[in-house]
Coordinates of C-alpha atoms and ligand atoms in Angstrom, one line a residue:
X1 CA -46.4 -27.9 122.5
X2 CA -49.5 -28.6 120.4
X3 CA -51.1 -32.0 120.8
X4 CA -50.9 -34.1 117.6
X5 CA -52.6 -37.4 116.7
X6 CA -50.3 -40.4 117.1
X7 CA -50.3 -41.7 113.5
X8 CA -46.8 -43.0 113.3
X9 CA -45.4 -45.6 115.7
X10 CA -41.8 -44.9 114.7
X11 CA -39.9 -42.7 112.3
X12 CA -36.5 -43.8 110.9
X13 CA -34.1 -41.4 109.4
X14 CA -31.7 -43.3 107.2
X15 CA -28.1 -42.2 106.7
X16 CA -25.4 -43.2 104.2
X17 CA -26.2 -46.6 102.9
X18 CA -29.9 -46.6 104.0
X19 CA -32.0 -44.9 101.3
X20 CA -35.2 -46.9 101.6
X21 CA -36.7 -49.1 104.2
X22 CA -36.9 -52.7 103.0
X23 CA -40.2 -54.5 103.8
X24 CA -42.4 -51.4 104.2
X25 CA -45.9 -52.5 103.0
X26 CA -48.7 -50.3 101.7
X27 CA -46.2 -47.5 101.4
X28 CA -47.3 -44.0 100.5
X29 CA -45.0 -41.1 99.8
X30 CA -45.5 -37.5 101.0
X31 CA -43.6 -34.3 100.3
X32 CA -44.2 -32.2 103.4
X33 CA -43.9 -28.4 103.2
X34 CA -42.4 -27.0 106.3
X35 CA -41.8 -23.4 107.5
X36 CA -38.1 -24.2 107.2
X37 CA -38.2 -25.3 103.6
X38 CA -38.0 -28.7 102.0
X39 CA -37.0 -31.9 103.7
X40 CA -34.3 -34.1 102.2
X41 CA -37.0 -35.9 100.2
X42 CA -40.4 -37.5 100.4
X43 CA -41.4 -39.3 103.6
X44 CA -42.3 -42.9 102.9
X45 CA -44.9 -44.2 105.3
X46 CA -46.0 -47.8 105.5
X47 CA -46.6 -50.9 107.6
X48 CA -43.8 -52.8 109.1
X49 CA -44.2 -55.6 111.7
X50 CA -47.9 -54.6 111.9
X51 CA -47.0 -51.0 112.9
X52 CA -46.9 -47.6 111.1
X53 CA -43.4 -46.6 110.2
X54 CA -42.2 -43.4 108.5
X55 CA -38.9 -43.4 106.7
X56 CA -36.9 -40.4 105.4
X57 CA -33.5 -40.7 103.7
X58 CA -31.3 -38.0 105.3
X59 CA -29.1 -37.5 102.3
X60 CA -32.0 -38.0 99.8
X61 CA -32.7 -41.3 98.1
X62 CA -29.8 -40.8 95.6
X63 CA -27.4 -39.5 98.2
X64 CA -27.3 -36.0 96.8
X65 CA -27.5 -33.9 100.0
X66 CA -24.2 -33.5 101.8
X67 CA -24.1 -33.6 105.6
X68 CA -23.6 -29.8 106.0
X69 CA -26.4 -29.1 103.5
X70 CA -29.1 -31.4 105.1
X71 CA -32.1 -29.4 106.1
X72 CA -32.3 -31.0 109.5
X73 CA -35.0 -28.6 110.7
X74 CA -37.3 -29.5 107.8
X75 CA -36.6 -33.2 108.2
X76 CA -37.5 -33.2 111.9
X77 CA -40.4 -30.8 111.4
X78 CA -41.9 -33.0 108.7
X79 CA -41.7 -36.2 110.8
X80 CA -43.3 -34.3 113.7
X81 CA -46.0 -32.9 111.5
X82 CA -46.9 -36.5 110.4
X83 CA -47.4 -37.5 114.0
X84 CA -44.2 -39.2 114.8
X85 CA -43.2 -39.3 118.5
X86 CA -40.2 -41.6 118.4
X87 CA -37.4 -41.2 115.9
X88 CA -34.4 -43.4 115.4
X89 CA -31.5 -41.8 113.5
X90 CA -29.4 -44.3 111.6
X91 CA -25.9 -42.8 111.2
X92 CA -22.7 -44.1 109.5
X93 CA -19.7 -43.4 111.7
X94 CA -16.0 -43.9 112.0
X95 CA -14.8 -45.8 115.0
X96 CA -12.3 -44.1 117.3
X97 CA -12.4 -46.5 120.2
X98 CA -10.5 -49.8 119.7
X99 CA -13.6 -52.0 120.1
X100 CA -15.6 -49.9 117.7
X101 CA -14.3 -51.2 114.4
X102 CA -16.0 -51.7 111.0
X103 CA -19.5 -53.3 111.2
X104 CA -19.9 -52.7 114.9
X105 CA -23.2 -51.1 115.9
X106 CA -23.3 -48.6 118.7
X107 CA -26.1 -46.9 120.5
X108 CA -24.3 -43.8 121.7
X109 CA -25.2 -41.9 124.9
X110 CA -23.3 -38.7 124.5
X111 CA -22.4 -36.1 121.8
X112 CA -19.7 -33.5 121.3
X113 CA -20.7 -31.1 118.5
X114 CA -17.8 -29.8 116.3
X115 CA -20.1 -28.7 113.4
X116 CA -20.5 -25.1 112.4
X117 CA -22.8 -22.9 110.3
X118 CA -25.8 -25.2 110.6
X119 CA -29.2 -24.2 111.9
X120 CA -29.3 -25.7 115.4
X121 CA -32.6 -24.5 116.7
X122 CA -36.2 -23.8 115.7
X123 CA -36.0 -20.6 117.9
X124 CA -34.0 -18.5 115.5
X125 CA -37.0 -17.3 113.6
X126 CA -38.1 -13.7 114.1
X127 CA -40.5 -13.5 117.0
X128 CA -40.2 -17.1 118.1
X129 CA -40.0 -17.7 121.9
X130 CA -36.4 -18.7 122.8
X131 CA -36.2 -22.0 124.6
X132 CA -33.1 -23.4 126.3
X133 CA -33.7 -27.1 126.3
X134 CA -31.9 -29.4 128.7
X135 CA -29.4 -31.5 126.7
X136 CA -27.4 -33.2 129.5
X137 CA -28.5 -36.5 128.1
X138 CA -28.8 -35.8 124.3
X139 CA -30.6 -39.1 123.5
X140 CA -33.8 -40.2 125.1
X141 CA -32.9 -42.8 127.7
X142 CA -36.1 -44.9 127.4
X143 CA -35.8 -45.2 123.6
X144 CA -32.1 -46.0 123.9
X145 CA -32.9 -48.8 126.3
X146 CA -35.7 -50.1 124.0
X147 CA -33.3 -50.0 121.1
X148 CA -30.7 -52.0 122.9
X149 CA -33.2 -54.6 124.1
X150 CA -34.7 -54.8 120.6
X151 CA -31.2 -55.5 119.2
X152 CA -30.7 -58.2 121.8
X153 CA -34.0 -59.9 120.9
X154 CA -33.0 -59.7 117.2
X155 CA -29.7 -61.4 118.0
X156 CA -27.7 -58.4 116.8
X157 CA -24.8 -57.4 119.1
X158 CA -24.7 -53.6 119.9
X159 CA -22.5 -51.6 122.2
X160 CA -24.4 -49.7 124.8
X161 CA -23.0 -46.2 125.1
X162 CA -20.3 -44.1 123.6
X163 CA -19.6 -40.5 122.7
X164 CA -20.5 -39.4 119.2
X165 CA -18.4 -36.5 117.9
X166 CA -20.2 -34.6 115.1
X167 CA -17.9 -33.1 112.5
X168 CA -18.8 -30.8 109.6
X169 CA -17.8 -33.0 106.6
X170 CA -18.2 -33.8 103.9
X171 CA -14.4 -34.5 104.0
X172 CA -13.1 -37.1 106.5
X173 CA -11.0 -35.9 109.3
X174 CA -7.2 -35.5 109.7
X175 CA -5.4 -37.8 112.1
X176 CA -4.7 -34.8 114.3
X177 CA -8.4 -33.9 114.4
X178 CA -9.2 -37.5 115.4
X179 CA -6.4 -37.5 118.0
X180 CA -7.9 -34.4 119.5
X181 CA -11.4 -35.9 119.5
X182 CA -10.1 -38.9 121.2
X183 CA -8.5 -36.7 123.9
X184 CA -11.9 -35.0 124.2
X185 CA -13.5 -38.3 124.9
X186 CA -15.2 -39.1 121.6
X187 CA -15.6 -42.8 120.7
X188 CA -17.2 -42.3 117.3
X189 CA -17.1 -39.7 114.6
X190 CA -19.9 -38.9 112.2
X191 CA -21.2 -35.9 110.2
X192 CA -24.9 -35.9 110.8
X193 CA -25.6 -36.6 114.5
X194 CA -26.0 -32.8 115.1
X195 CA -28.1 -30.8 115.0
X196 CA -30.5 -33.6 114.4
X197 CA -30.5 -34.7 118.1
X198 CA -31.1 -31.2 119.5
X199 CA -33.8 -30.4 117.0
X200 CA -35.6 -33.6 118.0
X201 CA -35.3 -32.5 121.6
X202 CA -36.8 -29.0 120.8
X203 CA -39.8 -30.8 119.3
X204 CA -40.1 -33.0 122.3
X205 CA -39.6 -36.1 120.2
X206 CA -38.0 -39.2 121.6
X207 CA -34.8 -39.7 119.7
X208 CA -32.0 -42.3 119.7
X209 CA -29.1 -43.1 117.4
X210 CA -28.1 -46.3 115.8
X211 CA -24.5 -45.7 114.8
X212 CA -23.1 -48.1 112.2
X213 CA -19.3 -48.2 112.1
X214 CA -18.1 -48.1 108.5
X215 CA -14.4 -47.7 109.1
X216 CA -11.8 -46.9 111.8
X217 CA -11.5 -43.1 112.0
X218 CA -8.3 -41.5 110.6
X219 CA -5.2 -42.9 112.4
X220 CA -7.2 -45.4 114.5
X221 CA -6.8 -48.5 112.2
X222 CA -4.0 -50.0 110.3
X223 CA -4.7 -48.3 107.0
X224 CA -2.8 -45.1 106.0
X225 CA -5.9 -44.0 104.0
X226 CA -9.6 -44.6 104.4
X227 CA -11.2 -46.2 101.3
X228 CA -14.7 -45.1 100.4
X229 CA -15.4 -48.4 98.7
X230 CA -14.6 -50.2 102.0
X231 CA -16.8 -47.8 103.9
X232 CA -19.8 -48.6 101.8
X233 CA -19.1 -52.4 101.9
X234 CA -19.0 -52.3 105.7
X235 CA -22.0 -50.1 105.8
X236 CA -24.0 -52.4 103.6
X237 CA -23.3 -55.3 106.1
X238 CA -24.3 -53.3 109.1
X239 CA -27.3 -51.7 107.4
X240 CA -28.7 -55.2 106.7
X241 CA -29.3 -55.6 110.4
X242 CA -31.4 -52.5 110.8
X243 CA -34.9 -53.8 109.7
X244 CA -34.6 -56.7 112.2
X245 CA -33.7 -54.3 115.1
X246 CA -36.5 -52.0 114.1
X247 CA -39.0 -54.9 113.8
X248 CA -38.2 -55.8 117.4
X249 CA -38.3 -52.2 118.5
X250 CA -41.8 -51.9 117.2
X251 CA -42.9 -54.5 119.6
X252 CA -42.0 -52.2 122.5
Ligands
HPA301 N1 -15.6 -39.7 109.8 C1 -16.7 -39.0 109.8 N2 -17.9 -39.5 109.4 C2 -17.9 -40.8 109.0 C3 -16.7 -41.6 109.0 C4 -15.5 -41.0 109.5 O1 -14.4 -41.6 109.5 N3 -17.0 -42.8 108.6 C5 -18.4 -42.8 108.3 N4 -18.9 -41.6 108.5

């Protein structure tokens, strides 16, 4: 892999409910052209807690890009090209495990991928060398540990570990699908965790996920139906904690 200058201390990919990074100072915006097309929007780079932070809204700043249409390759490529080495993906999720209810924050350690039809590799370009990356541990252990320690210092409770099941969306799942995912060992369900994590691995980026629980997944809570208004209310509460966690993370 080609050496790049380290110009960004941390890149944050914001999910549903996180469309800009509050408190970024001296911010500049860049539209990065990539061999894989356009990223979800401009990358905003600025100073936060005395460090350089790049922020990209995964669904676009007006939430116009659906999970199955996100150009994950362009997003990761753009952050890599800007010099990011560490990336935290912030993802809205549904909780499957009983202790992962609304507003809980989880740093997952495993993934099961149920998505389909997405570009999952940088290697499927004519003539590109095929690489089979190790993905036994889909998130970077050191960054996960730093993230958990940072949340502790920030006084924000987080759950260490859990299996993220990535679904295709944009619809929510049926109760039967969630029951199957539970049997498979999933603790959380979200629509954007993959292929983001594996593309980060291919680019040799450190990558960890901050999963914000917006609702109990289908059939896991008391409600017969999941209300989108409630999802966004819970997300807003959990999202408000993100800058404090990131501020502490930047100290490590
Ligand atoms: N399922 C999938 N993705 C989600 C959910 C859910 O219940 N909640 C927030 N993102």
